[in-house]
mmCIF file of C-alpha atoms in Angstrom:
data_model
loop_
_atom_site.group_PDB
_atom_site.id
_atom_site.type_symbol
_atom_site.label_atom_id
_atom_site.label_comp_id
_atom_site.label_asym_id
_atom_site.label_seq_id
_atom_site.Cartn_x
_atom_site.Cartn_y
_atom_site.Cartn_z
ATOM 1 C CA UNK A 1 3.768 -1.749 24.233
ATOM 2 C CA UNK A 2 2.817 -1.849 20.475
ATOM 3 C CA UNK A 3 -0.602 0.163 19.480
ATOM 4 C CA UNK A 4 -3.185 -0.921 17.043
ATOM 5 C CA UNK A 5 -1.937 1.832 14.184
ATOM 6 C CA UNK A 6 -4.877 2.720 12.337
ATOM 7 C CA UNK A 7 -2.505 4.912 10.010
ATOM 8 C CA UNK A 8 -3.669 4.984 6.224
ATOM 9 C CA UNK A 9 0.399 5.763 5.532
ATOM 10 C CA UNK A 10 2.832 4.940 6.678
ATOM 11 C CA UNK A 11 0.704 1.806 7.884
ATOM 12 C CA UNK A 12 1.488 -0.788 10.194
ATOM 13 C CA UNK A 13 3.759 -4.099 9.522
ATOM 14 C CA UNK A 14 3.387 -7.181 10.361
ATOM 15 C CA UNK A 15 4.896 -7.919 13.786
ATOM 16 C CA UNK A 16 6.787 -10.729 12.469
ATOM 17 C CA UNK A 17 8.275 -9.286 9.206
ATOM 18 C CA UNK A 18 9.731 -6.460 12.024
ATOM 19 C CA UNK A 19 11.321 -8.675 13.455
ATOM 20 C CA UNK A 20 12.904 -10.848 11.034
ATOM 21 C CA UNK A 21 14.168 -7.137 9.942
ATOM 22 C CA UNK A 22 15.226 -6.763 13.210
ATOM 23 C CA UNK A 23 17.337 -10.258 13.651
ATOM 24 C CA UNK A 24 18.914 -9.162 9.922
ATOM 25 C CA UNK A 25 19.527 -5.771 10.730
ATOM 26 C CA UNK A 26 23.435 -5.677 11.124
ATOM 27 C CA UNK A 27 24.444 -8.986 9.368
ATOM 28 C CA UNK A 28 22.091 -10.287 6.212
ATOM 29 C CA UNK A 29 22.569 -14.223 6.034
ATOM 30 C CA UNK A 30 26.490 -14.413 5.986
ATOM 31 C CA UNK A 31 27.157 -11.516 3.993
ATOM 32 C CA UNK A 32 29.034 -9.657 6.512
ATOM 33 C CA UNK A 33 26.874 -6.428 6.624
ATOM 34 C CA UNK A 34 23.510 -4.695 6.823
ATOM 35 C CA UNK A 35 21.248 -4.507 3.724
ATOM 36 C CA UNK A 36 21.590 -0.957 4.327
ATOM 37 C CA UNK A 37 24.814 -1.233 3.749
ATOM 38 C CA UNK A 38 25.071 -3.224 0.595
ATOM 39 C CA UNK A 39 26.126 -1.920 -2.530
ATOM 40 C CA UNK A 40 23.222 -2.385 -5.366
ATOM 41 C CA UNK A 41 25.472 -3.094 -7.655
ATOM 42 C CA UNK A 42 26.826 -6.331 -5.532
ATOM 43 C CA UNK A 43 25.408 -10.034 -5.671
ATOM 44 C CA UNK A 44 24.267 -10.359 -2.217
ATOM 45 C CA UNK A 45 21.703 -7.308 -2.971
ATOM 46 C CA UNK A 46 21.110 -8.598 -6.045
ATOM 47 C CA UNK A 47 19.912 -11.725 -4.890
ATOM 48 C CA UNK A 48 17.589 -9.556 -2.601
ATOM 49 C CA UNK A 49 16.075 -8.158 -5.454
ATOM 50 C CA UNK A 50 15.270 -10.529 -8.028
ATOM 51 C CA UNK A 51 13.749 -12.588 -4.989
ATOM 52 C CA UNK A 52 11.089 -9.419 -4.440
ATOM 53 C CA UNK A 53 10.692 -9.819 -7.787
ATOM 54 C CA UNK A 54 10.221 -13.274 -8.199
ATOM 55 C CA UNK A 55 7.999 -13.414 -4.998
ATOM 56 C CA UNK A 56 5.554 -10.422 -6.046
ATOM 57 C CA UNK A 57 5.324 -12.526 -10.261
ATOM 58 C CA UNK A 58 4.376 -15.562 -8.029
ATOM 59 C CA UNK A 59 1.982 -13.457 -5.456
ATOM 60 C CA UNK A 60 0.257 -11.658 -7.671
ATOM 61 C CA UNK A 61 0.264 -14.435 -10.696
ATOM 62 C CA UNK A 62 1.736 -11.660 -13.234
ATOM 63 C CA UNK A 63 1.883 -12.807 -16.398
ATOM 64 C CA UNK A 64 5.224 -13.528 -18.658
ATOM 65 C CA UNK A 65 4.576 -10.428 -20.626
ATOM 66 C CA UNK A 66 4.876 -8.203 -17.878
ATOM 67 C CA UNK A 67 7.336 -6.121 -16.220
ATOM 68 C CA UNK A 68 7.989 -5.301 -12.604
ATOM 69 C CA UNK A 69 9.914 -2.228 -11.743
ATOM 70 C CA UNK A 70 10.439 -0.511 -8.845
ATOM 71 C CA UNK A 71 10.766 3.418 -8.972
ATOM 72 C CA UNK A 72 10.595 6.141 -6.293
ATOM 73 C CA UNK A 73 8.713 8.911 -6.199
ATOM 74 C CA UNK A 74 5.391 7.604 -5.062
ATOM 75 C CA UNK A 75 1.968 7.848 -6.923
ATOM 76 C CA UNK A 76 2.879 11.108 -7.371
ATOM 77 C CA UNK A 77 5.854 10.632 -9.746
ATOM 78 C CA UNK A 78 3.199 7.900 -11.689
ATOM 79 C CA UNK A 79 0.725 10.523 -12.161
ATOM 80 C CA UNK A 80 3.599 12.176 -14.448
ATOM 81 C CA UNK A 81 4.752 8.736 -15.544
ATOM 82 C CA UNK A 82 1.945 7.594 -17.105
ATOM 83 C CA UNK A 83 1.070 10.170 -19.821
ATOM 84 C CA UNK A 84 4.287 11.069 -20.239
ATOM 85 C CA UNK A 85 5.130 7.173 -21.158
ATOM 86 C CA UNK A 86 1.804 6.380 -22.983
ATOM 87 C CA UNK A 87 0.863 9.416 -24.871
ATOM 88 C CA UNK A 88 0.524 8.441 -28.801
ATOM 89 C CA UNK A 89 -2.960 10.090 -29.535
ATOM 90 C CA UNK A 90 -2.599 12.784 -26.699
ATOM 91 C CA UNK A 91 -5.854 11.934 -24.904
ATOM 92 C CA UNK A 92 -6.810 10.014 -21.765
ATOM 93 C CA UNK A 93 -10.098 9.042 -20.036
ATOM 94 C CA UNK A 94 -10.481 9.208 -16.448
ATOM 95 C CA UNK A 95 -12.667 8.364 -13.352
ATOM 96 C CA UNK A 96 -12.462 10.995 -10.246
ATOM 97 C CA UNK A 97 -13.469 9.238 -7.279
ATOM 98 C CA UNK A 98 -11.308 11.424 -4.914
ATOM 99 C CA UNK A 99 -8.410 13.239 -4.496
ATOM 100 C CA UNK A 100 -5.828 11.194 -5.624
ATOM 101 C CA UNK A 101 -7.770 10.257 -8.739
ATOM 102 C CA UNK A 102 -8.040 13.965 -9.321
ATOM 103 C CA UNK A 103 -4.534 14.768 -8.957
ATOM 104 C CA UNK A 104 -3.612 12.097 -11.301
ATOM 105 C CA UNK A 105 -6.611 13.803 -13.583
ATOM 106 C CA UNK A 106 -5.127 17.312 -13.389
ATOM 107 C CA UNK A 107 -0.844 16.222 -13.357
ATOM 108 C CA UNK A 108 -1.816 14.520 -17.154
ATOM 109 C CA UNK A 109 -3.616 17.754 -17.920
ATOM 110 C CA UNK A 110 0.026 18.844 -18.738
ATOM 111 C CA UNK A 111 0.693 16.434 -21.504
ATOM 112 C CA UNK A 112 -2.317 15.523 -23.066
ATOM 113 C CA UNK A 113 -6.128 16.283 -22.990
ATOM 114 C CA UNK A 114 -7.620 14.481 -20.300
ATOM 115 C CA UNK A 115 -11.497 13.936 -20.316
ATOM 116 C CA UNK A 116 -13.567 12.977 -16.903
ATOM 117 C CA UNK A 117 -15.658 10.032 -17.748
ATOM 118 C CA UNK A 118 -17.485 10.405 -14.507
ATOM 119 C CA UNK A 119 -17.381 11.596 -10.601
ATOM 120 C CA UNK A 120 -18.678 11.134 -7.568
ATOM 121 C CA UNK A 121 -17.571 14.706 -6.674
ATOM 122 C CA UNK A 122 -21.341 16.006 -6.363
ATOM 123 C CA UNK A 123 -21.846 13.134 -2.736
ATOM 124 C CA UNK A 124 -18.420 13.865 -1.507
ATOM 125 C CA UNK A 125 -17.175 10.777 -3.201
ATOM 126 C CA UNK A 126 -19.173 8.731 -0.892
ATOM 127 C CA UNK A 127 -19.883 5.871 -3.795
ATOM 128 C CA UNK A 128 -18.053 4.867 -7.496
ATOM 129 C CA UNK A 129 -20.250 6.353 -10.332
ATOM 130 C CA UNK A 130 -22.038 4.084 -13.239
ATOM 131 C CA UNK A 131 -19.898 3.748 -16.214
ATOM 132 C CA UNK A 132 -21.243 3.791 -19.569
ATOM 133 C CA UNK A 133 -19.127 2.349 -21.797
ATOM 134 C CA UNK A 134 -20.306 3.912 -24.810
ATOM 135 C CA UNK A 135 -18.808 7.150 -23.798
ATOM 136 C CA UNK A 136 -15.162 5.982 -23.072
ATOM 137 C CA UNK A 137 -12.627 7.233 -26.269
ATOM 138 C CA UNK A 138 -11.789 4.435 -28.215
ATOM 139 C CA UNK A 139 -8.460 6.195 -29.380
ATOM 140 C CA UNK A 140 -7.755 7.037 -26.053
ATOM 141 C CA UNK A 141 -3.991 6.532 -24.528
ATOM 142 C CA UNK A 142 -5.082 5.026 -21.766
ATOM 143 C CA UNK A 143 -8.111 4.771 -18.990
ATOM 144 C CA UNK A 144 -6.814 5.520 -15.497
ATOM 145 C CA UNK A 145 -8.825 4.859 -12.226
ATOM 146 C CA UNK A 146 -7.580 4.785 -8.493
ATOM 147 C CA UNK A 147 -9.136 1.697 -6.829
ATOM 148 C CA UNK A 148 -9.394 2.316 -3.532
ATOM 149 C CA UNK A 149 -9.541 5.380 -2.656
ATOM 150 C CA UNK A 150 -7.868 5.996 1.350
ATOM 151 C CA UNK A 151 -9.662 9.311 2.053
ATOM 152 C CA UNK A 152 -13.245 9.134 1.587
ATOM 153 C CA UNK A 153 -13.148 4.990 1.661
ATOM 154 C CA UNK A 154 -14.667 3.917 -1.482
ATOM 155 C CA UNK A 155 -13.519 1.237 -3.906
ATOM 156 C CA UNK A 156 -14.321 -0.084 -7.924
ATOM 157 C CA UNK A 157 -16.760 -3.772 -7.119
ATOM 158 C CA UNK A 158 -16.515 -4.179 -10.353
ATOM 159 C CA UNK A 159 -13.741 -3.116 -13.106
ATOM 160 C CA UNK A 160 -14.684 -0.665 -16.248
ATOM 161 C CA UNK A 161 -14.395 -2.761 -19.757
ATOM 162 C CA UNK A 162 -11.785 -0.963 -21.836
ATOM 163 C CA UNK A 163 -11.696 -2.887 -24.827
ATOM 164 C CA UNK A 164 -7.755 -2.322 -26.377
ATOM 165 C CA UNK A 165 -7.652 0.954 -24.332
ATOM 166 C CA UNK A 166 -4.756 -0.042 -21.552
ATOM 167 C CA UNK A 167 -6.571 0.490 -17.851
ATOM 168 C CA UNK A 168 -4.181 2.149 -15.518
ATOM 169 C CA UNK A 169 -5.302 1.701 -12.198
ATOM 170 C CA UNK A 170 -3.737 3.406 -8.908
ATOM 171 C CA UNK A 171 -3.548 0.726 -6.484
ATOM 172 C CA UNK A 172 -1.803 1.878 -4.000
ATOM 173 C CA UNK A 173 -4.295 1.388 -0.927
ATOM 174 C CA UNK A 174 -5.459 -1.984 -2.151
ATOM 175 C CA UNK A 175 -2.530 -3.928 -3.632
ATOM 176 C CA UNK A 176 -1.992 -7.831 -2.393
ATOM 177 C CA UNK A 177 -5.474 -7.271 -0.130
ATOM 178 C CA UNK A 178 -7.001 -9.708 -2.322
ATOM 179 C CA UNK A 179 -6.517 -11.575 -5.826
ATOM 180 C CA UNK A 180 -5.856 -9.517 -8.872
ATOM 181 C CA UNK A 181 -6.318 -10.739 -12.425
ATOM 182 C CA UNK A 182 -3.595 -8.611 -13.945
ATOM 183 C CA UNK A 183 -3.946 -9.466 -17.677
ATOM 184 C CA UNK A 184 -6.723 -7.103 -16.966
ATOM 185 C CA UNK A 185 -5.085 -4.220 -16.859
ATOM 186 C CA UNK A 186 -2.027 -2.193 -18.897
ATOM 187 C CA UNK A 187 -0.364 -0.844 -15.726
ATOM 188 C CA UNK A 188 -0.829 -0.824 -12.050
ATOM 189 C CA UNK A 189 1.123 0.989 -9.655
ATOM 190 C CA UNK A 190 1.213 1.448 -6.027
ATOM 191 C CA UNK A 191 3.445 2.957 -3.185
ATOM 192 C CA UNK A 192 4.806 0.667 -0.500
ATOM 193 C CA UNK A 193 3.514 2.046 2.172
ATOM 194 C CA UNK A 194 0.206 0.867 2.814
ATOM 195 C CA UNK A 195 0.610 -3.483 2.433
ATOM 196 C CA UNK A 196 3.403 -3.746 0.561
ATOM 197 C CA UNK A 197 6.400 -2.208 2.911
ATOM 198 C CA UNK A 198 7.562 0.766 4.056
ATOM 199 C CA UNK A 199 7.401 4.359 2.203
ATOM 200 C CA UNK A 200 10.130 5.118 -0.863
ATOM 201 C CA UNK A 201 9.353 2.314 -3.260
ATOM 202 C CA UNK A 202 6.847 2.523 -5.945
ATOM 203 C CA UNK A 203 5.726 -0.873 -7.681
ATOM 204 C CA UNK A 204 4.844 -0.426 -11.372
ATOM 205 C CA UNK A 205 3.549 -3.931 -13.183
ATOM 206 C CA UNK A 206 3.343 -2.852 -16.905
ATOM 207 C CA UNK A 207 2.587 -4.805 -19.920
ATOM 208 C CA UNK A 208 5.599 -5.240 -22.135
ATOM 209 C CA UNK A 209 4.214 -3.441 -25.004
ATOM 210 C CA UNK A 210 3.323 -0.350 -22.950
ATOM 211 C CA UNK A 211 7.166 0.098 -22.669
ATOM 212 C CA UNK A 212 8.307 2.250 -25.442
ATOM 213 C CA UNK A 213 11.388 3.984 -26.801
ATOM 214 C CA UNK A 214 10.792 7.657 -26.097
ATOM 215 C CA UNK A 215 13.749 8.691 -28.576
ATOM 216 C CA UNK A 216 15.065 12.139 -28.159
ATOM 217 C CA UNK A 217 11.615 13.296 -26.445
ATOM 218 C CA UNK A 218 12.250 15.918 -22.955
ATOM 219 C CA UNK A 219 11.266 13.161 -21.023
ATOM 220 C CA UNK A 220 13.726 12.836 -18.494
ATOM 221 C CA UNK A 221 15.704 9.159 -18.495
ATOM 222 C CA UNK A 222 14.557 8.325 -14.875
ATOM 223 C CA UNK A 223 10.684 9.321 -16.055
ATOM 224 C CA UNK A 224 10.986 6.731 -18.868
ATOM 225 C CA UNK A 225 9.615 2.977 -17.917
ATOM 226 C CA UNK A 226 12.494 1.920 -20.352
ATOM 227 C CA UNK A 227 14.704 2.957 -17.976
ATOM 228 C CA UNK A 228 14.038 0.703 -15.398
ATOM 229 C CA UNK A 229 13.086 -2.073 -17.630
ATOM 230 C CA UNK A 230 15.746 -2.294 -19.597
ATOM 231 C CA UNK A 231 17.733 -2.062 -16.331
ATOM 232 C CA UNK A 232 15.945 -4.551 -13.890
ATOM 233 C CA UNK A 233 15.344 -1.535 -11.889
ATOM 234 C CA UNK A 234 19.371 -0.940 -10.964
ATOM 235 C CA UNK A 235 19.808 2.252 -13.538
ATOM 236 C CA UNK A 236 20.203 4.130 -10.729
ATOM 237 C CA UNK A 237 20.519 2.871 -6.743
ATOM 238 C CA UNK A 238 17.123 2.300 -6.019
ATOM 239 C CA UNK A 239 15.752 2.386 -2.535
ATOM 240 C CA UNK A 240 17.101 -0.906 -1.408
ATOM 241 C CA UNK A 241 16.074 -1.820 2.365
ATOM 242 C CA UNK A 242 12.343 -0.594 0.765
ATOM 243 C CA UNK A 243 12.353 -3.465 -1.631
ATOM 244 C CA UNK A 244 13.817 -5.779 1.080
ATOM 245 C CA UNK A 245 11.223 -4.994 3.335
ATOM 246 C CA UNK A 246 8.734 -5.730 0.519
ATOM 247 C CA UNK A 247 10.319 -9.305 0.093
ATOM 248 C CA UNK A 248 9.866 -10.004 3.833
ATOM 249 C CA UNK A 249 6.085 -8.534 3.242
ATOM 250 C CA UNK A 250 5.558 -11.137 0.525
ATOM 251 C CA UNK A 251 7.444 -14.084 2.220
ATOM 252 C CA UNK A 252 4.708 -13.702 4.868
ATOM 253 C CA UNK A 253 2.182 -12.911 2.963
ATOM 254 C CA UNK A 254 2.974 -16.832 1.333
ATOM 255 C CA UNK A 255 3.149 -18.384 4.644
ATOM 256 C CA UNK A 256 -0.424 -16.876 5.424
ATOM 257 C CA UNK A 257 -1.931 -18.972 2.419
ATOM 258 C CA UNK A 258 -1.400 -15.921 -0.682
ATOM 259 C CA UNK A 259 -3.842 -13.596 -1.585
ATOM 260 C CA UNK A 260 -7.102 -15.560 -1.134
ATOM 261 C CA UNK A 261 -6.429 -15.982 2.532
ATOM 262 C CA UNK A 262 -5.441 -12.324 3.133
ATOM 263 C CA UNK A 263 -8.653 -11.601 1.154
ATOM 264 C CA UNK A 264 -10.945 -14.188 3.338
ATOM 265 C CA UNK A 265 -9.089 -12.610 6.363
ATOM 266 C CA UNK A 266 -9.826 -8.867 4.983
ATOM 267 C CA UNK A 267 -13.515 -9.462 4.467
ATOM 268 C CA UNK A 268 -13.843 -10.835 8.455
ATOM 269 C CA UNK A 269 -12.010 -7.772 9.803
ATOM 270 C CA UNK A 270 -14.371 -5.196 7.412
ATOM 271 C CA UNK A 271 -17.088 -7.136 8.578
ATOM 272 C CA UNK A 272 -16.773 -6.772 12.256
ATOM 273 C CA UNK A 273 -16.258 -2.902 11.722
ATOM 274 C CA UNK A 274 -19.329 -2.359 9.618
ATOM 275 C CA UNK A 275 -21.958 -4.598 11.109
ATOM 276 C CA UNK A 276 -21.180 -1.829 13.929
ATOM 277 C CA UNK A 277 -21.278 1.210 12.203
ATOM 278 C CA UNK A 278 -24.254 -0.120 10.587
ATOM 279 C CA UNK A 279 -26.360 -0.713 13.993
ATOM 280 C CA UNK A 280 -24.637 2.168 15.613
ATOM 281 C CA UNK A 281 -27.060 5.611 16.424
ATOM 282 C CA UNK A 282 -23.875 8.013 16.974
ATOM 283 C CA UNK A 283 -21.290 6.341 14.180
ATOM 284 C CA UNK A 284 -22.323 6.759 10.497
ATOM 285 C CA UNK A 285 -20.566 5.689 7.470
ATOM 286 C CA UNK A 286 -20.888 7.670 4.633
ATOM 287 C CA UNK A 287 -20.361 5.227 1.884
ATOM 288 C CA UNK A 288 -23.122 3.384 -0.116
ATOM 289 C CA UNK A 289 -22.291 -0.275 1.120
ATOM 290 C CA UNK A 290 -21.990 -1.486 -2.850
ATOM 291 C CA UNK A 291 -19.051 0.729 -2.874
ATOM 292 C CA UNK A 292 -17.395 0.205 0.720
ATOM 293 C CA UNK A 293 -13.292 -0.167 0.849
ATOM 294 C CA UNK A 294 -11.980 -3.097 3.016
ATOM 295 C CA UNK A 295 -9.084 -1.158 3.602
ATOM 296 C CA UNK A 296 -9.949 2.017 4.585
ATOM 297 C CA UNK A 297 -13.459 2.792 7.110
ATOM 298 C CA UNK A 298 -14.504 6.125 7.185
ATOM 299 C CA UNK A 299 -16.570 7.131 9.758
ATOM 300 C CA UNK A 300 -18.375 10.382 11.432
ATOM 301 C CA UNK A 301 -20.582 11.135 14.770
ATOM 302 C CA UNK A 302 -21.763 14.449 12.937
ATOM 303 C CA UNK A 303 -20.425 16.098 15.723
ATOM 304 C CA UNK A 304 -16.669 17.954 15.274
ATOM 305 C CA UNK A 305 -16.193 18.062 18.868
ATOM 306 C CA UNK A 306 -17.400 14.672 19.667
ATOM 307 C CA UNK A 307 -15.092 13.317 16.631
ATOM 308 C CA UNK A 308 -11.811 15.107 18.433
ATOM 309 C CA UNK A 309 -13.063 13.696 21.772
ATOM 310 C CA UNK A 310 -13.277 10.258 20.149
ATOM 311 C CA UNK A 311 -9.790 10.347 18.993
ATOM 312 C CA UNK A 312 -8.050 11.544 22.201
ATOM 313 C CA UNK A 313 -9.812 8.898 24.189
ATOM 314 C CA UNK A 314 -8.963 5.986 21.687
ATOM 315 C CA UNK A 315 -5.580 6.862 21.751
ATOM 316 C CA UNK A 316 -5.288 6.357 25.299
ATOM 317 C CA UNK A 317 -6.531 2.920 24.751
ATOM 318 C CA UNK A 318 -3.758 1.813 22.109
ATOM 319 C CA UNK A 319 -5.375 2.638 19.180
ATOM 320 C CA UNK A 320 -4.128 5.156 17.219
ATOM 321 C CA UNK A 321 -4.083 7.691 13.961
ATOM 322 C CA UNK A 322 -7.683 7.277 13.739
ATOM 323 C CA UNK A 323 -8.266 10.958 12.691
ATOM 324 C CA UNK A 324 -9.718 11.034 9.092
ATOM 325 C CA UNK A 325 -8.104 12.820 6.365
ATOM 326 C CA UNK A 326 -7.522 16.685 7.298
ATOM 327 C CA UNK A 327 -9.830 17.327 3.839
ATOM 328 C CA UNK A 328 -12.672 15.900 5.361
ATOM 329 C CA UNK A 329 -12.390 15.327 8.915
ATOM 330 C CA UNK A 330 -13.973 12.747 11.099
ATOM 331 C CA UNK A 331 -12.192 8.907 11.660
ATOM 332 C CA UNK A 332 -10.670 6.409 9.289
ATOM 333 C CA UNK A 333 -9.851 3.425 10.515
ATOM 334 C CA UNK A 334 -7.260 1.925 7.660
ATOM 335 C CA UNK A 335 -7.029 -1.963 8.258
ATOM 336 C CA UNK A 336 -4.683 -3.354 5.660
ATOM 337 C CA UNK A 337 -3.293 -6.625 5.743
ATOM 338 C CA UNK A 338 -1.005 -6.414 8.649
ATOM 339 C CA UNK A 339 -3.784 -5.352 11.292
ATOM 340 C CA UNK A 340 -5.194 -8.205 13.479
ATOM 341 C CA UNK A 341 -8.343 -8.839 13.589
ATOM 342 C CA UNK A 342 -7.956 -8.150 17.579
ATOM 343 C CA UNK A 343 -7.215 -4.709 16.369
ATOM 344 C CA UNK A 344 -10.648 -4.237 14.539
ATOM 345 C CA UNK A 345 -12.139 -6.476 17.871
ATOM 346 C CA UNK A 346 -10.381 -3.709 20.263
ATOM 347 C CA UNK A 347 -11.308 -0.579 18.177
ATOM 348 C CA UNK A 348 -15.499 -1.486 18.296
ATOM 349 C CA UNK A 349 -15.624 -2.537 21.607
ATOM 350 C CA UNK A 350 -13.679 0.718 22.160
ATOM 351 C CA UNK A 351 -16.840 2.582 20.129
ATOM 352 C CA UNK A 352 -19.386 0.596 22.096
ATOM 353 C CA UNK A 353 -18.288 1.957 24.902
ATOM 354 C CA UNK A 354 -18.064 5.504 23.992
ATOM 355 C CA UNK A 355 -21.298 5.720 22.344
ATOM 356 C CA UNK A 356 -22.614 4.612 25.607
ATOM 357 C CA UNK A 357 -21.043 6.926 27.731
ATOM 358 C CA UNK A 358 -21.531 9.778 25.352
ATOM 359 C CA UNK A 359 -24.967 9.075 24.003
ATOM 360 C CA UNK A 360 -26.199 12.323 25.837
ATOM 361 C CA UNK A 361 -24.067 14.551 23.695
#
């Protein structure tokens, strides 16, 4: 029996994408073999992945004068990437609104000076700070945020104005959960495995311009976005059933209506999960609701014992990895694209029975 994975990832697929996989597994269409198999330098995988391609431009509505590339590595290798690939005036503004905005803060510390606009360090990270505008470098490199941020379950409402400063934005946690007006930003990146597919590739969308010749600079060829641009991605042998899996992710993804119908469907399933948490007295959610992710709900009793109690006992129903972020404890429920609303259904009627039967503690 399949669980309701509540994993912030590796997340949960949709059941039907597995199983297309599965059908496909040994033989791909006619080609004789698995796409694990397949050489990436051969036509049948090539027509694999300039259909990912070609299915994420029409997704996402990237414009002409942008690139998609697909790198390993994870956000980890981008926070590298990015400052090693944009640094001209060797400065860089940023916004730390957890960990993985803070990682990417400290990695660029290595090549350049990089200034915290703002934080929400001093509430735990429990809401997205107020931007003023007039204190973001104008000669800075570039202006990186993480958009949804997985651990503490906050996301940007609204995105900062950058003027001719290239916005980098981590989107890892959030990416094809809802329309995105690219144009909007210089690069976004994100790691398969939360909506896109499973872990080991890395999308990168970068403007065109963004992409520069490095020269004979010590940054390594497969740390260079010209790399993979210049190469469609196939420099190297890139992590090929990854970006097959993506292709199935987006083929669905179209036959569910595109991003405004995941996004209507994302809203319901928050919904349901909040309302709760809101009129719950032993569930609290930490975030200030102008700032609440719709992928990833955070949630506490207050009581450490209670929370471990919570998560045994949920498990046994068939819903599962709903243990927050070792950091910071308590439950996360992560609800990307691929879980059913019967999931979200399940998992509060689940709490509404355990807050009755442990109201006492």
């Amino acid at each position: 029996m399949r669980v309701y994975n509540f994993s912030a990832g590796p997340a949960m697929l949709p059941e039907e994408v597995l199983k297309k996989a599965a059908a496909e597994l040994t033989e791909h269409g006619d080609s004789g073999q698995s796409v694990i198999e397949m050489s990436h330098r051969g036509k049948d995988y090539e027509a694999i992945h300039n259909e990912c391609i070609s299915l994420l431009r029409e997704t996402m509505e990237i414009p002409d004068n942008y690139k998609v590339l697909f790198i390993q590595g994870g956000g980890h290798m981008q926070f590298d990437m990015v400052p090693q690939n944009l640094k001209k005036n060797g400065k860089a503004d940023f916004v730390v609104t957890g960990q993985w905005a803070g990682k990417a803060q400290s990695e660029a510390k290595k090549y350049l000076e990089a200034n915290v606009i703002a934080s929400s360090k001093d509430k735990t990270f429990s809401y997205i700070p107020a931007l003023d505008s007039s204190e973001f470098d104008k000669d800075a490199d570039y202006f990186h945020i993480c958009q949804n941020n997985t651990i503490f379950g906050t996301r940007f409402s609204k995105l900062p104005e950058t003027g001719s400063v290239p916005l980098v934005s981590d989107m890892s946690s959030c990416i094809l959960s809802e329309p995105v007006d690219v144009s909007k930003f210089g690069i976004i990146y994100a790691c398969a495995q939360k909506n896109m597919g499973p872990s080991g590739v890395t999308v990168v969308i970068i403007r065109e311009d963004l992409i520069r010749d490095l020269g004979d600079s010590n940054v390594p060829a497969m740390q260079r976005y010209k790399t993979y641009a210049d190469n469609n991605s196939l420099y190297n042998t890139p992590p090929t059933f990854s970006i097959y899996m993506v292709k199935l992710v987006l083929e669905w993804i179209k036959s569910k209506g595109g991003l405004s119908e995941i996004k209507a469907y994302n809203e319901k399933k928050a919904a349901i999960l909040y309302d709760y948490l809101d009129s719950s007295k032993m569930f609290n959610n930490p975030v200030e609701k102008e700032y609440r992710s719709l992928m990833n709900v955070t949630f506490v009793t207050g009581n450490e014992e209670l929370d471990k109690k919570f998560i045994a006992e949920a498990k046994k129903e068939g819903l599962v990895t709903l243990g927050g972020h070792r950091s910071v404890g308590g439950m996360r429920a992560s609800i990307y694209n691929a879980m059913p609303i019967e999931g979200v259904q399940k998992l509060v009627d689940f709490m509404r029975k355990f807050e009755a039967e442990n109201s006492a503690m």
